[in-house]
Amino acid sequence: MTKRRVVVTGLGAVTPVGNDVATTWRALLAGTSGANLITKFDASGFAVRFACEVKGFDPGQYMDRKEVKRADLFAQYAMAAAVQAMEDAGFGNGTGYAADRTGVIIGSGIGGLKTFEEQHDVYRERGPSKISPFFIPMFISDIAAGLVSMRFNAKGPNYATVSACASSAHAIGDAFRAIQYGDADVMITGGAEATVTAMAIGGFANMRALSERNEEYATASRPFDATRDGFVLGEGSAILVLEELEHALNRGASIYAEVAGYGATGDAYHLTAPAPDGEGAQRAMKRAMVDAGLIPEMVGYVNAHGTSTPANDLNETKAIKAVFGEAVSSLNVSSTKSMTGHMLGAAGAVELAITALAVRDGKIPPTINYHTPDPECDLNYTPNVAVSREITAALSNSFGFGGHNVTLAVKRYPE
C-alpha cells in the first residue's frame, strides 16, 4: 500500500520567548533566553527560583471569560496555539475541512497540575464539599484535545498522549500515522504544559534534575556544555496542522515542510536515566530515517532533545554519532531548550515546529550558553549564533522519563 504523504500547513505557539510563532522564531534565531525569576508563585524558599515562564499571555484573546475560568492554564495555552495554527492553515473560520475527517491529538505530560494543587488546598482547608465540580475536567490531560475538537467541530480521532517529555512528539507521530493510513485528512496536533508550579519545581529540584544557578538564570540552560548541571523548567504549547498532501494542494494551502518519518522506541532500562549510549534513541532515529527513506548523508540538522543534564546530553551525543557515522561531521545539531527551557510534554511539538521552520527557511537556531566544550560531547552544536544552511531533511528528537523515545523526520517541500 502506498502511504499517503503528510505536510505541515499551520503552526501556532505560546512559548517562553514569544506568544506566537513569528515572535518565537525571531527570538530563537536571535539567541534569546526565556529564563527569569519565577513570578507564578513565591519561590523564595525553594532551591530553584527561576524558570522559563510564558510572559504576557492573555487567554481572553482566544476564549470567552467562562471558558477561561473552567480551563487550566495548560488547556488555555493549547487553545491559543490551536487557534493560531488553524488560522495560519486557512481553517480559522471552521470551513475547508470535513468534520469527520479531521482529528485532534494533543499530548501533555502532566495536565492541569496547578488546578490539582489549588483544589487540594481547597479540600484541606474547606472540606470535600467545596471541591470544584470542574476539578476533574480541568485536570485531566486529555481535556485540551477535547476542547480543541469542540472549538473546531473536529470529529475524527481525538485523544491525548501521555509519555512524559515525549508526549507531544508521540501525538504528532500518531497524527501523522492517522493521515498516512487514511483515518483522517487533517489533524490538529501538538502538546501543552503549564507546570511552573510549586509542586513541579519542588519535585524536579529534589530529584536533582534542575539547574540551581539562581544567580545566573539566563545562562543556566547550557546543553552539551561541560558545566551543565540540569534543565530549566519551561511551559507553553505548540500546535501543528498536519494535512494529507493532495488535500492541501487542492485548496492551495501554503506548506511549511513534509512530515516524512516517525520512530518510537522504549529503553526498558530505568525510571529517569537514558539507556547506555542512547541505545533506545539510536533505534528511534534509525526507524524514523528508514520510514522517511533517508540515509545519514541526506540529513542536515538534528533538533536535539538536549536537556542540559549530564546524562541526557552525553548519551544523545553518543546516539547521534552511532547513527550518523562519518556523516556526523557535516551535521548541524542544536538544542533550542537552551532558550525555551524544557517544556516537558509540549517540548516535542515546539521543537518539531522549529525544525519545520528551519527546513523551510534554511536557518538553524543556535545552542546558546555553549562556552566550555565537553570532550565527550564533540558534535557541531551550532554554538551561540544561528547559521544559514540549506536543509533537505532534518530530525527532531524527544525522550521522556520511563524510557520513551521519539524521533520525527521532516523534509523540505517541495523537494
mmCIF file of C-alpha atoms in Angstrom:
data_model
loop_
_atom_site.group_PDB
_atom_site.id
_atom_site.type_symbol
_atom_site.label_atom_id
_atom_site.label_comp_id
_atom_site.label_asym_id
_atom_site.label_seq_id
_atom_site.Cartn_x
_atom_site.Cartn_y
_atom_site.Cartn_z
ATOM 1 C CA MET A 1 0.000 0.000 0.000
ATOM 2 C CA THR A 2 1.310 3.436 -0.922
ATOM 3 C CA LYS A 3 1.425 5.641 2.134
ATOM 4 C CA ARG A 4 -0.285 8.981 1.844
ATOM 5 C CA ARG A 5 2.048 11.965 2.165
ATOM 6 C CA VAL A 6 1.637 14.384 5.070
ATOM 7 C CA VAL A 7 2.552 18.058 5.192
ATOM 8 C CA VAL A 8 2.508 20.848 7.764
ATOM 9 C CA THR A 9 0.144 23.651 6.743
ATOM 10 C CA GLY A 10 -0.387 25.527 10.022
ATOM 11 C CA LEU A 11 1.625 26.430 13.099
ATOM 12 C CA GLY A 12 0.697 28.013 16.422
ATOM 13 C CA ALA A 13 2.795 28.558 19.527
ATOM 14 C CA VAL A 14 2.846 30.043 23.004
ATOM 15 C CA THR A 15 6.375 29.818 24.392
ATOM 16 C CA PRO A 16 8.681 31.439 26.941
ATOM 17 C CA VAL A 17 10.207 33.539 24.142
ATOM 18 C CA GLY A 18 7.025 34.571 22.304
ATOM 19 C CA ASN A 19 3.268 34.198 22.306
ATOM 20 C CA ASP A 20 3.055 33.400 18.602
ATOM 21 C CA VAL A 21 5.160 31.594 16.017
ATOM 22 C CA ALA A 22 6.735 34.627 14.347
ATOM 23 C CA THR A 23 7.873 36.164 17.637
ATOM 24 C CA THR A 24 9.173 32.839 18.902
ATOM 25 C CA TRP A 25 11.103 32.148 15.701
ATOM 26 C CA ARG A 26 12.736 35.574 15.678
ATOM 27 C CA ALA A 27 13.732 35.197 19.327
ATOM 28 C CA LEU A 28 15.257 31.777 18.754
ATOM 29 C CA LEU A 29 17.287 32.921 15.765
ATOM 30 C CA ALA A 30 18.495 35.871 17.861
ATOM 31 C CA GLY A 31 19.587 33.538 20.672
ATOM 32 C CA THR A 32 17.196 34.941 23.273
ATOM 33 C CA SER A 33 16.897 33.272 26.668
ATOM 34 C CA GLY A 34 13.385 32.827 28.064
ATOM 35 C CA ALA A 35 14.606 32.270 31.625
ATOM 36 C CA ASN A 36 13.817 34.598 34.501
ATOM 37 C CA LEU A 37 12.931 34.535 38.182
ATOM 38 C CA ILE A 38 9.638 32.768 38.899
ATOM 39 C CA THR A 39 6.597 35.039 39.138
ATOM 40 C CA LYS A 40 3.778 32.452 39.254
ATOM 41 C CA PHE A 41 4.293 31.679 42.964
ATOM 42 C CA ASP A 42 6.583 32.695 45.804
ATOM 43 C CA ALA A 43 9.704 30.623 45.160
ATOM 44 C CA SER A 44 11.892 32.382 47.714
ATOM 45 C CA GLY A 45 12.154 29.274 49.897
ATOM 46 C CA PHE A 46 12.909 26.880 47.021
ATOM 47 C CA ALA A 47 16.278 25.544 45.953
ATOM 48 C CA VAL A 48 15.409 26.622 42.393
ATOM 49 C CA ARG A 49 13.859 30.060 41.959
ATOM 50 C CA PHE A 50 13.802 30.541 38.190
ATOM 51 C CA ALA A 51 12.126 29.046 35.135
ATOM 52 C CA CYS A 52 11.193 29.789 31.540
ATOM 53 C CA GLU A 53 7.685 31.168 32.046
ATOM 54 C CA VAL A 54 5.277 32.299 29.335
ATOM 55 C CA LYS A 55 5.024 36.082 29.625
ATOM 56 C CA GLY A 56 2.124 38.446 28.978
ATOM 57 C CA PHE A 57 -0.289 35.730 27.886
ATOM 58 C CA ASP A 58 -3.954 36.740 27.632
ATOM 59 C CA PRO A 59 -6.283 33.737 27.249
ATOM 60 C CA GLY A 60 -9.153 36.170 26.635
ATOM 61 C CA GLN A 61 -7.832 36.621 23.099
ATOM 62 C CA TYR A 62 -8.826 33.029 22.351
ATOM 63 C CA MET A 63 -11.556 32.011 24.825
ATOM 64 C CA ASP A 64 -14.514 33.728 26.447
ATOM 65 C CA ARG A 65 -14.486 34.513 30.158
ATOM 66 C CA LYS A 66 -16.470 31.436 31.164
ATOM 67 C CA GLU A 67 -14.220 29.121 29.127
ATOM 68 C CA VAL A 68 -11.111 30.628 30.679
ATOM 69 C CA LYS A 69 -12.469 30.162 34.190
ATOM 70 C CA ARG A 70 -13.178 26.491 33.512
ATOM 71 C CA ALA A 71 -9.846 25.633 31.855
ATOM 72 C CA ASP A 72 -6.469 25.006 33.431
ATOM 73 C CA LEU A 73 -3.603 27.078 32.071
ATOM 74 C CA PHE A 74 -2.209 24.173 30.039
ATOM 75 C CA ALA A 75 -5.513 23.929 28.160
ATOM 76 C CA GLN A 76 -5.579 27.697 27.663
ATOM 77 C CA TYR A 77 -2.145 27.518 26.099
ATOM 78 C CA ALA A 78 -3.284 24.654 23.856
ATOM 79 C CA MET A 79 -6.381 26.534 22.722
ATOM 80 C CA ALA A 80 -4.364 29.644 21.910
ATOM 81 C CA ALA A 81 -1.842 27.681 19.857
ATOM 82 C CA ALA A 82 -4.617 25.711 18.128
ATOM 83 C CA VAL A 83 -6.500 28.860 17.124
ATOM 84 C CA GLN A 84 -3.277 30.327 15.763
ATOM 85 C CA ALA A 85 -2.466 27.151 13.845
ATOM 86 C CA MET A 86 -5.926 26.793 12.320
ATOM 87 C CA GLU A 87 -5.959 30.429 11.262
ATOM 88 C CA ASP A 88 -2.479 30.009 9.802
ATOM 89 C CA ALA A 89 -3.660 26.972 7.831
ATOM 90 C CA GLY A 90 -6.658 28.855 6.440
ATOM 91 C CA PHE A 91 -9.167 26.956 8.584
ATOM 92 C CA GLY A 92 -9.852 29.708 11.102
ATOM 93 C CA ASN A 93 -13.480 30.161 10.103
ATOM 94 C CA GLY A 94 -14.214 26.456 10.526
ATOM 95 C CA THR A 95 -14.516 25.690 6.824
ATOM 96 C CA GLY A 96 -12.350 23.919 4.271
ATOM 97 C CA TYR A 97 -12.249 20.569 6.035
ATOM 98 C CA ALA A 98 -14.685 17.739 6.677
ATOM 99 C CA ALA A 99 -15.560 17.363 10.370
ATOM 100 C CA ASP A 100 -15.405 13.564 10.423
ATOM 101 C CA ARG A 101 -12.104 13.575 8.513
ATOM 102 C CA THR A 102 -10.431 15.982 10.956
ATOM 103 C CA GLY A 103 -8.973 14.850 14.271
ATOM 104 C CA VAL A 104 -7.176 16.194 17.328
ATOM 105 C CA ILE A 105 -4.308 14.589 19.249
ATOM 106 C CA ILE A 106 -2.673 16.797 21.862
ATOM 107 C CA GLY A 107 -0.151 15.466 24.365
ATOM 108 C CA SER A 108 0.589 16.644 27.892
ATOM 109 C CA GLY A 109 2.992 15.065 30.311
ATOM 110 C CA ILE A 110 1.155 16.157 33.458
ATOM 111 C CA GLY A 111 -2.038 18.046 32.560
ATOM 112 C CA GLY A 112 -3.687 20.501 34.932
ATOM 113 C CA LEU A 113 -1.197 20.438 37.780
ATOM 114 C CA LYS A 114 -1.974 23.945 39.010
ATOM 115 C CA THR A 115 -5.661 23.068 39.218
ATOM 116 C CA PHE A 116 -4.787 19.922 41.177
ATOM 117 C CA GLU A 117 -2.686 21.917 43.648
ATOM 118 C CA GLU A 118 -5.367 24.569 44.110
ATOM 119 C CA GLN A 119 -8.208 22.100 44.598
ATOM 120 C CA HIS A 120 -6.175 20.027 47.047
ATOM 121 C CA ASP A 121 -5.709 23.192 49.092
ATOM 122 C CA VAL A 122 -9.467 23.769 48.955
ATOM 123 C CA TYR A 123 -10.093 20.238 50.185
ATOM 124 C CA ARG A 124 -7.590 20.522 53.042
ATOM 125 C CA GLU A 125 -8.804 23.947 54.148
ATOM 126 C CA ARG A 126 -12.571 23.792 53.493
ATOM 127 C CA GLY A 127 -13.519 20.139 53.120
ATOM 128 C CA PRO A 128 -14.637 17.850 50.299
ATOM 129 C CA SER A 129 -17.933 19.625 49.622
ATOM 130 C CA LYS A 130 -16.017 22.667 48.371
ATOM 131 C CA ILE A 131 -14.023 20.863 45.677
ATOM 132 C CA SER A 132 -14.958 22.384 42.330
ATOM 133 C CA PRO A 133 -17.262 20.300 40.117
ATOM 134 C CA PHE A 134 -14.952 21.363 37.290
ATOM 135 C CA PHE A 135 -11.849 19.969 39.025
ATOM 136 C CA ILE A 136 -11.703 16.670 37.139
ATOM 137 C CA PRO A 137 -12.369 18.027 33.613
ATOM 138 C CA MET A 138 -9.890 20.838 34.270
ATOM 139 C CA PHE A 139 -7.169 18.497 35.500
ATOM 140 C CA ILE A 140 -7.241 15.526 33.120
ATOM 141 C CA SER A 141 -4.608 15.536 30.398
ATOM 142 C CA ASP A 142 -6.990 14.768 27.533
ATOM 143 C CA ILE A 143 -9.147 17.840 28.053
ATOM 144 C CA ALA A 144 -7.036 20.084 25.801
ATOM 145 C CA ALA A 145 -7.723 17.763 22.862
ATOM 146 C CA GLY A 146 -11.402 17.668 23.797
ATOM 147 C CA LEU A 147 -11.726 21.449 23.992
ATOM 148 C CA VAL A 148 -9.933 21.990 20.690
ATOM 149 C CA SER A 149 -12.083 19.372 18.958
ATOM 150 C CA MET A 150 -15.216 21.135 20.179
ATOM 151 C CA ARG A 151 -13.961 24.531 19.063
ATOM 152 C CA PHE A 152 -13.342 23.327 15.520
ATOM 153 C CA ASN A 153 -16.012 20.597 15.276
ATOM 154 C CA ALA A 154 -13.299 18.027 14.630
ATOM 155 C CA LYS A 155 -14.964 14.611 14.851
ATOM 156 C CA GLY A 156 -12.130 12.346 13.728
ATOM 157 C CA PRO A 157 -9.575 10.637 16.018
ATOM 158 C CA ASN A 158 -9.473 12.532 19.300
ATOM 159 C CA TYR A 159 -7.276 11.756 22.317
ATOM 160 C CA ALA A 160 -4.215 12.674 24.355
ATOM 161 C CA THR A 161 -0.794 11.069 24.548
ATOM 162 C CA VAL A 162 0.992 10.975 27.912
ATOM 163 C CA SER A 163 4.639 9.882 27.812
ATOM 164 C CA ALA A 164 6.458 12.489 29.892
ATOM 165 C CA CYS A 165 8.729 14.653 27.749
ATOM 166 C CA ALA A 166 7.932 12.647 24.607
ATOM 167 C CA SER A 167 4.169 13.266 24.901
ATOM 168 C CA SER A 168 3.674 15.752 22.084
ATOM 169 C CA ALA A 169 6.151 14.012 19.788
ATOM 170 C CA HIS A 170 4.069 10.843 20.198
ATOM 171 C CA ALA A 171 0.954 12.927 19.500
ATOM 172 C CA ILE A 172 2.395 14.230 16.239
ATOM 173 C CA GLY A 173 3.615 10.775 15.259
ATOM 174 C CA ASP A 174 0.167 9.307 15.863
ATOM 175 C CA ALA A 175 -1.469 12.152 13.914
ATOM 176 C CA PHE A 176 0.963 11.559 11.059
ATOM 177 C CA ARG A 177 0.033 7.868 11.015
ATOM 178 C CA ALA A 178 -3.704 8.658 11.140
ATOM 179 C CA ILE A 179 -3.393 10.621 7.906
ATOM 180 C CA GLN A 180 -0.994 8.158 6.281
ATOM 181 C CA TYR A 181 -3.357 5.282 6.933
ATOM 182 C CA GLY A 182 -6.465 7.133 5.770
ATOM 183 C CA ASP A 183 -8.185 7.670 9.119
ATOM 184 C CA ALA A 184 -8.153 11.449 8.636
ATOM 185 C CA ASP A 185 -7.238 14.120 6.101
ATOM 186 C CA VAL A 186 -6.460 16.866 8.616
ATOM 187 C CA MET A 187 -5.056 16.548 12.136
ATOM 188 C CA ILE A 188 -4.677 19.258 14.783
ATOM 189 C CA THR A 189 -1.805 18.042 16.900
ATOM 190 C CA GLY A 190 0.909 19.037 19.350
ATOM 191 C CA GLY A 191 1.254 19.475 23.076
ATOM 192 C CA ALA A 192 0.754 21.764 26.054
ATOM 193 C CA GLU A 193 2.184 22.049 29.543
ATOM 194 C CA ALA A 194 1.834 24.511 32.434
ATOM 195 C CA THR A 195 3.943 23.150 35.267
ATOM 196 C CA VAL A 196 5.743 26.183 36.632
ATOM 197 C CA THR A 197 4.110 25.415 39.968
ATOM 198 C CA ALA A 198 5.340 24.841 43.492
ATOM 199 C CA MET A 199 4.963 21.060 43.362
ATOM 200 C CA ALA A 200 6.698 20.705 39.998
ATOM 201 C CA ILE A 201 9.615 22.967 40.838
ATOM 202 C CA GLY A 202 10.000 21.330 44.250
ATOM 203 C CA GLY A 203 9.745 17.813 42.896
ATOM 204 C CA PHE A 204 12.143 18.261 39.993
ATOM 205 C CA ALA A 205 14.589 20.170 42.200
ATOM 206 C CA ASN A 206 14.579 17.470 44.868
ATOM 207 C CA MET A 207 15.412 14.812 42.304
ATOM 208 C CA ARG A 208 18.349 16.992 41.240
ATOM 209 C CA ALA A 209 17.054 17.358 37.682
ATOM 210 C CA LEU A 210 17.040 21.182 37.602
ATOM 211 C CA SER A 211 19.900 23.622 37.351
ATOM 212 C CA GLU A 212 20.327 25.584 40.566
ATOM 213 C CA ARG A 213 22.094 28.592 39.025
ATOM 214 C CA ASN A 214 19.704 31.092 40.628
ATOM 215 C CA GLU A 215 22.120 33.982 40.141
ATOM 216 C CA GLU A 216 22.830 33.050 36.522
ATOM 217 C CA TYR A 217 19.377 32.037 35.351
ATOM 218 C CA ALA A 218 19.728 33.451 31.822
ATOM 219 C CA THR A 219 22.679 31.152 31.163
ATOM 220 C CA ALA A 220 21.603 28.185 33.284
ATOM 221 C CA SER A 221 20.290 26.105 30.385
ATOM 222 C CA ARG A 222 23.517 25.151 28.638
ATOM 223 C CA PRO A 223 23.031 21.900 26.683
ATOM 224 C CA PHE A 224 26.167 19.945 25.825
ATOM 225 C CA ASP A 225 28.382 22.403 27.700
ATOM 226 C CA ALA A 226 30.855 20.849 30.135
ATOM 227 C CA THR A 227 29.405 22.908 33.014
ATOM 228 C CA ARG A 228 25.762 21.867 32.501
ATOM 229 C CA ASP A 229 24.069 20.908 35.761
ATOM 230 C CA GLY A 230 20.391 20.349 34.987
ATOM 231 C CA PHE A 231 17.491 21.588 32.912
ATOM 232 C CA VAL A 232 15.438 24.761 33.285
ATOM 233 C CA LEU A 233 11.700 24.169 33.501
ATOM 234 C CA GLY A 234 9.614 25.730 30.727
ATOM 235 C CA GLU A 235 5.939 25.903 29.790
ATOM 236 C CA GLY A 236 3.644 26.656 26.860
ATOM 237 C CA SER A 237 2.219 24.966 23.809
ATOM 238 C CA ALA A 238 2.730 24.348 20.126
ATOM 239 C CA ILE A 239 0.100 23.042 17.737
ATOM 240 C CA LEU A 240 0.627 21.933 14.148
ATOM 241 C CA VAL A 241 -1.958 21.363 11.460
ATOM 242 C CA LEU A 242 -0.991 18.245 9.520
ATOM 243 C CA GLU A 243 -2.696 17.598 6.236
ATOM 244 C CA GLU A 244 -2.731 14.978 3.529
ATOM 245 C CA LEU A 245 -0.723 16.388 0.627
ATOM 246 C CA GLU A 246 -3.404 16.267 -2.081
ATOM 247 C CA HIS A 247 -5.948 17.759 0.306
ATOM 248 C CA ALA A 248 -3.568 20.648 0.935
ATOM 249 C CA LEU A 249 -2.703 21.153 -2.748
ATOM 250 C CA ASN A 250 -6.337 21.063 -3.826
ATOM 251 C CA ARG A 251 -7.137 24.048 -1.635
ATOM 252 C CA GLY A 252 -3.929 25.940 -2.414
ATOM 253 C CA ALA A 253 -2.525 25.737 1.099
ATOM 254 C CA SER A 254 0.916 27.038 1.997
ATOM 255 C CA ILE A 255 3.218 24.225 3.098
ATOM 256 C CA TYR A 256 5.978 24.542 5.701
ATOM 257 C CA ALA A 257 7.525 21.093 5.306
ATOM 258 C CA GLU A 258 6.670 17.446 4.829
ATOM 259 C CA VAL A 259 6.490 15.111 7.819
ATOM 260 C CA ALA A 260 8.146 12.035 6.402
ATOM 261 C CA GLY A 261 9.108 9.665 9.208
ATOM 262 C CA TYR A 262 8.280 8.575 12.750
ATOM 263 C CA GLY A 263 10.288 6.318 15.027
ATOM 264 C CA ALA A 264 9.226 5.361 18.557
ATOM 265 C CA THR A 265 11.060 3.023 20.930
ATOM 266 C CA GLY A 266 11.386 2.132 24.595
ATOM 267 C CA ASP A 267 14.572 1.832 26.651
ATOM 268 C CA ALA A 268 13.208 -0.747 29.128
ATOM 269 C CA TYR A 269 16.066 0.403 31.345
ATOM 270 C CA HIS A 270 15.472 2.973 34.130
ATOM 271 C CA LEU A 271 12.862 5.325 35.595
ATOM 272 C CA THR A 272 14.709 8.506 34.647
ATOM 273 C CA ALA A 273 18.135 7.707 33.178
ATOM 274 C CA PRO A 274 18.631 7.052 29.452
ATOM 275 C CA ALA A 275 19.902 3.686 28.283
ATOM 276 C CA PRO A 276 23.696 3.499 27.942
ATOM 277 C CA ASP A 277 24.985 5.093 24.740
ATOM 278 C CA GLY A 278 21.431 6.230 23.977
ATOM 279 C CA GLU A 279 20.619 2.768 22.670
ATOM 280 C CA GLY A 280 16.876 3.458 22.551
ATOM 281 C CA ALA A 281 17.415 6.861 20.979
ATOM 282 C CA GLN A 282 19.564 5.254 18.303
ATOM 283 C CA ARG A 283 16.763 2.909 17.338
ATOM 284 C CA ALA A 284 14.211 5.748 17.269
ATOM 285 C CA MET A 285 16.363 7.810 14.914
ATOM 286 C CA LYS A 286 17.051 4.828 12.667
ATOM 287 C CA ARG A 287 13.359 3.933 12.484
ATOM 288 C CA ALA A 288 12.365 7.496 11.606
ATOM 289 C CA MET A 289 15.004 7.665 8.876
ATOM 290 C CA VAL A 290 14.013 4.320 7.385
ATOM 291 C CA ASP A 291 10.364 5.380 7.493
ATOM 292 C CA ALA A 292 11.264 8.605 5.665
ATOM 293 C CA GLY A 293 13.583 6.943 3.146
ATOM 294 C CA LEU A 294 16.587 8.864 4.430
ATOM 295 C CA ILE A 295 20.244 7.976 4.713
ATOM 296 C CA PRO A 296 22.564 9.881 7.083
ATOM 297 C CA GLU A 297 24.097 11.985 4.301
ATOM 298 C CA MET A 298 20.660 13.445 3.458
ATOM 299 C CA VAL A 299 20.053 14.855 6.955
ATOM 300 C CA GLY A 300 21.465 18.328 7.605
ATOM 301 C CA TYR A 301 20.039 19.164 11.014
ATOM 302 C CA VAL A 302 19.036 17.458 14.238
ATOM 303 C CA ASN A 303 16.992 19.391 16.778
ATOM 304 C CA ALA A 304 18.296 17.547 19.806
ATOM 305 C CA HIS A 305 16.394 16.677 22.944
ATOM 306 C CA GLY A 306 19.376 18.408 24.562
ATOM 307 C CA THR A 307 18.098 18.981 28.083
ATOM 308 C CA SER A 308 21.281 20.382 29.684
ATOM 309 C CA THR A 309 21.568 17.399 32.017
ATOM 310 C CA PRO A 310 24.844 15.468 32.226
ATOM 311 C CA ALA A 311 23.326 12.096 31.344
ATOM 312 C CA ASN A 312 20.983 13.068 28.511
ATOM 313 C CA ASP A 313 23.409 15.216 26.557
ATOM 314 C CA LEU A 314 26.216 12.684 26.695
ATOM 315 C CA ASN A 315 24.043 9.739 25.701
ATOM 316 C CA GLU A 316 22.239 11.670 22.963
ATOM 317 C CA THR A 317 25.610 12.682 21.543
ATOM 318 C CA LYS A 318 26.714 9.044 21.528
ATOM 319 C CA ALA A 319 23.444 8.044 19.862
ATOM 320 C CA ILE A 320 23.764 10.635 17.100
ATOM 321 C CA LYS A 321 27.359 9.590 16.415
ATOM 322 C CA ALA A 322 26.371 5.925 16.259
ATOM 323 C CA VAL A 323 23.514 6.594 13.833
ATOM 324 C CA PHE A 324 25.281 9.040 11.518
ATOM 325 C CA GLY A 325 28.780 7.556 11.437
ATOM 326 C CA GLU A 326 31.141 9.531 9.218
ATOM 327 C CA ALA A 327 28.269 11.750 8.052
ATOM 328 C CA VAL A 328 28.114 13.302 11.535
ATOM 329 C CA SER A 329 30.977 15.633 10.557
ATOM 330 C CA SER A 330 28.666 17.568 8.217
ATOM 331 C CA LEU A 331 25.685 17.621 10.593
ATOM 332 C CA ASN A 332 24.351 20.626 12.490
ATOM 333 C CA VAL A 333 22.842 19.856 15.891
ATOM 334 C CA SER A 334 21.220 22.329 18.247
ATOM 335 C CA SER A 335 19.144 22.369 21.409
ATOM 336 C CA THR A 336 16.537 25.107 21.468
ATOM 337 C CA LYS A 337 15.870 24.173 25.101
ATOM 338 C CA SER A 338 18.835 26.438 25.777
ATOM 339 C CA MET A 339 16.324 29.252 25.097
ATOM 340 C CA THR A 340 12.844 27.879 25.798
ATOM 341 C CA GLY A 341 13.796 25.702 28.728
ATOM 342 C CA HIS A 342 12.366 22.201 28.914
ATOM 343 C CA MET A 343 8.653 22.442 28.163
ATOM 344 C CA LEU A 344 8.084 18.792 29.154
ATOM 345 C CA GLY A 345 5.031 17.438 27.339
ATOM 346 C CA ALA A 346 4.984 20.427 24.978
ATOM 347 C CA ALA A 347 8.666 20.195 24.052
ATOM 348 C CA GLY A 348 8.358 17.777 21.140
ATOM 349 C CA ALA A 349 5.715 19.868 19.401
ATOM 350 C CA VAL A 350 7.570 23.140 19.853
ATOM 351 C CA GLU A 351 10.740 21.548 18.562
ATOM 352 C CA LEU A 352 9.097 19.938 15.535
ATOM 353 C CA ALA A 353 7.585 23.316 14.639
ATOM 354 C CA ILE A 354 11.062 24.830 14.957
ATOM 355 C CA THR A 355 12.510 22.055 12.796
ATOM 356 C CA ALA A 356 9.881 22.663 10.103
ATOM 357 C CA LEU A 357 10.753 26.371 10.101
ATOM 358 C CA ALA A 358 14.470 25.569 9.923
ATOM 359 C CA VAL A 359 13.899 23.386 6.863
ATOM 360 C CA ARG A 360 11.662 25.963 5.189
ATOM 361 C CA ASP A 361 13.878 28.984 5.857
ATOM 362 C CA GLY A 362 17.308 27.366 5.724
ATOM 363 C CA LYS A 363 18.195 28.739 9.149
ATOM 364 C CA ILE A 364 19.353 26.747 12.157
ATOM 365 C CA PRO A 365 18.737 28.223 15.614
ATOM 366 C CA PRO A 366 21.701 28.037 17.971
ATOM 367 C CA THR A 367 22.502 26.279 21.195
ATOM 368 C CA ILE A 368 23.129 29.303 23.406
ATOM 369 C CA ASN A 369 25.249 29.373 26.568
ATOM 370 C CA TYR A 370 27.737 26.981 24.984
ATOM 371 C CA HIS A 371 31.163 28.175 26.127
ATOM 372 C CA THR A 372 33.052 25.268 27.739
ATOM 373 C CA PRO A 373 33.352 22.292 25.387
ATOM 374 C CA ASP A 374 32.864 18.850 26.876
ATOM 375 C CA PRO A 375 35.436 16.459 25.373
ATOM 376 C CA GLU A 376 32.796 13.720 25.341
ATOM 377 C CA CYS A 377 30.240 15.937 23.599
ATOM 378 C CA ASP A 378 32.071 16.810 20.420
ATOM 379 C CA LEU A 379 29.464 17.462 17.736
ATOM 380 C CA ASN A 380 28.698 20.721 15.933
ATOM 381 C CA TYR A 381 26.034 22.059 18.306
ATOM 382 C CA THR A 382 25.616 25.329 16.354
ATOM 383 C CA PRO A 383 27.031 27.269 19.302
ATOM 384 C CA ASN A 384 25.588 30.636 20.316
ATOM 385 C CA VAL A 385 24.815 32.031 16.844
ATOM 386 C CA ALA A 386 22.249 30.907 14.264
ATOM 387 C CA VAL A 387 23.593 29.729 10.919
ATOM 388 C CA SER A 388 22.149 29.699 7.414
ATOM 389 C CA ARG A 389 22.200 26.375 5.627
ATOM 390 C CA GLU A 390 20.082 24.675 3.008
ATOM 391 C CA ILE A 391 18.442 21.676 4.668
ATOM 392 C CA THR A 392 16.912 18.852 2.673
ATOM 393 C CA ALA A 393 15.877 16.816 5.693
ATOM 394 C CA ALA A 394 16.016 17.123 9.472
ATOM 395 C CA LEU A 395 15.231 15.154 12.624
ATOM 396 C CA SER A 396 13.643 16.199 15.911
ATOM 397 C CA ASN A 397 14.389 14.080 18.992
ATOM 398 C CA SER A 398 12.223 13.774 22.107
ATOM 399 C CA PHE A 399 12.935 11.474 25.046
ATOM 400 C CA GLY A 400 10.958 11.041 28.269
ATOM 401 C CA PHE A 401 11.286 9.640 31.783
ATOM 402 C CA GLY A 402 10.294 5.995 31.684
ATOM 403 C CA GLY A 403 12.431 5.338 28.619
ATOM 404 C CA HIS A 404 10.181 6.808 25.916
ATOM 405 C CA ASN A 405 11.993 7.799 22.710
ATOM 406 C CA VAL A 406 10.553 9.524 19.645
ATOM 407 C CA THR A 407 12.201 10.857 16.516
ATOM 408 C CA LEU A 408 10.271 12.718 13.845
ATOM 409 C CA ALA A 409 11.735 13.312 10.367
ATOM 410 C CA VAL A 410 10.822 16.223 8.141
ATOM 411 C CA LYS A 411 11.763 17.061 4.565
ATOM 412 C CA ARG A 412 11.834 20.328 2.687
ATOM 413 C CA TYR A 413 8.804 20.845 0.447
ATOM 414 C CA PRO A 414 8.933 20.861 -2.467
ATOM 415 C CA GLU A 415 11.894 18.503 -2.544
#
